[in-house]
Structures are given as structure tokens and as C-alpha cells.
Amino acid sequence: MNTSKSCPEETGDIDLDHEPELTDEDILDAMRHIEGYLDISTEDFRTIYHLAWRHAVARLRGRQGGGR
């Protein structure tokens, strides 16, 4: 009997306790897919990403508790 826990990457679940870390290359690759000009640094993007992640986690945890 296998009692080991699967990691979120294996199950497709989102680990709300651990924000995924993005590399500069991750960010730059994403920016290349956007048409037009972006005047934002990778550090500014990380700040926005971090704040968006915290907001999404709060929203998703609210759903778990029966909220909307």
C-alpha cells in the first residue's frame, strides 16, 4: 500500500501554500507572446504576479469555506 502523498504537480492540484517561483526567462518568454510594447521590468512583473497570486489564493480559500 502506497501511503506517500502526491505532489501538486503530479495531481494537477494547485498548492495554495507555495507560490510558484518564476525565472526571468519564464517572464521574458511570456512577454514575447504579447503583441505590442510592454514597458515593465521583470521585477515589476514579479511584484504584480505576487500580488495577483495572494489575491487568487484568498479568493480560492474563500470558495473552500463556502464563500463566493
Short mmCIF file of C-alpha atoms in Angstrom, two decimals:
data_model
loop_
_atom_site.label_atom_id
_atom_site.label_comp_id
_atom_site.label_asym_id
_atom_site.label_seq_id
_atom_site.Cartn_x
_atom_site.Cartn_y
_atom_site.Cartn_z
CA MET A 1 0.00 0.00 0.00
CA ASN A 2 1.42 3.36 -1.05
CA THR A 3 0.79 5.96 1.64
CA SER A 4 3.05 8.67 0.22
CA LYS A 5 1.41 11.95 -0.65
CA SER A 6 1.43 13.04 -4.28
CA CYS A 7 2.92 16.41 -5.02
CA PRO A 8 0.59 19.02 -6.58
CA GLU A 9 2.43 18.86 -9.91
CA GLU A 10 1.60 15.16 -10.21
CA THR A 11 -2.09 15.51 -9.35
CA GLY A 12 -2.77 18.77 -11.17
CA ASP A 13 -3.80 20.43 -7.89
CA ILE A 14 -2.73 23.95 -7.02
CA ASP A 15 -0.60 24.18 -3.90
CA LEU A 16 -2.01 27.35 -2.36
CA ASP A 17 0.69 27.43 0.31
CA HIS A 18 3.60 27.66 -2.13
CA GLU A 19 3.65 30.36 -4.78
CA PRO A 20 5.38 29.14 -7.95
CA GLU A 21 8.70 30.89 -8.50
CA LEU A 22 9.14 32.39 -11.95
CA THR A 23 12.55 32.86 -13.51
CA ASP A 24 13.46 35.86 -15.66
CA GLU A 25 13.31 33.52 -18.66
CA ASP A 26 9.75 32.46 -17.73
CA ILE A 27 8.70 36.11 -17.62
CA LEU A 28 10.56 37.16 -20.78
CA ASP A 29 9.13 34.21 -22.70
CA ALA A 30 5.60 35.20 -21.67
CA MET A 31 6.25 38.82 -22.67
CA ARG A 32 7.39 37.73 -26.13
CA HIS A 33 3.92 36.30 -26.72
CA ILE A 34 2.21 39.65 -26.16
CA GLU A 35 1.78 41.89 -29.18
CA GLY A 36 2.92 45.45 -28.82
CA TYR A 37 5.33 47.03 -26.40
CA LEU A 38 5.47 46.35 -22.66
CA ASP A 39 7.27 48.90 -20.53
CA ILE A 40 7.71 46.75 -17.45
CA SER A 41 10.73 45.15 -15.82
CA THR A 42 10.85 41.52 -14.77
CA GLU A 43 10.97 42.74 -11.15
CA ASP A 44 7.81 44.84 -11.66
CA PHE A 45 6.14 41.81 -13.21
CA ARG A 46 7.14 39.68 -10.19
CA THR A 47 5.54 42.25 -7.87
CA ILE A 48 2.30 42.18 -9.86
CA TYR A 49 2.40 38.38 -10.04
CA HIS A 50 2.95 38.08 -6.28
CA LEU A 51 0.03 40.39 -5.50
CA ALA A 52 -2.20 38.58 -8.00
CA TRP A 53 -1.21 35.21 -6.50
CA ARG A 54 -2.12 36.38 -2.98
CA HIS A 55 -5.46 37.70 -4.24
CA ALA A 56 -6.22 34.45 -6.08
CA VAL A 57 -5.33 32.33 -3.03
CA ALA A 58 -7.62 34.42 -0.82
CA ARG A 59 -10.42 34.07 -3.39
CA LEU A 60 -9.94 30.30 -3.75
CA ARG A 61 -9.74 29.75 0.01
CA GLY A 62 -12.96 31.75 0.36
CA ARG A 63 -14.62 29.30 -2.03
CA GLN A 64 -13.38 26.36 0.04
CA GLY A 65 -15.06 27.87 3.09
CA GLY A 66 -18.38 28.14 1.30
CA GLY A 67 -17.96 31.80 0.31
CA ARG A 68 -18.17 33.18 -3.16
#
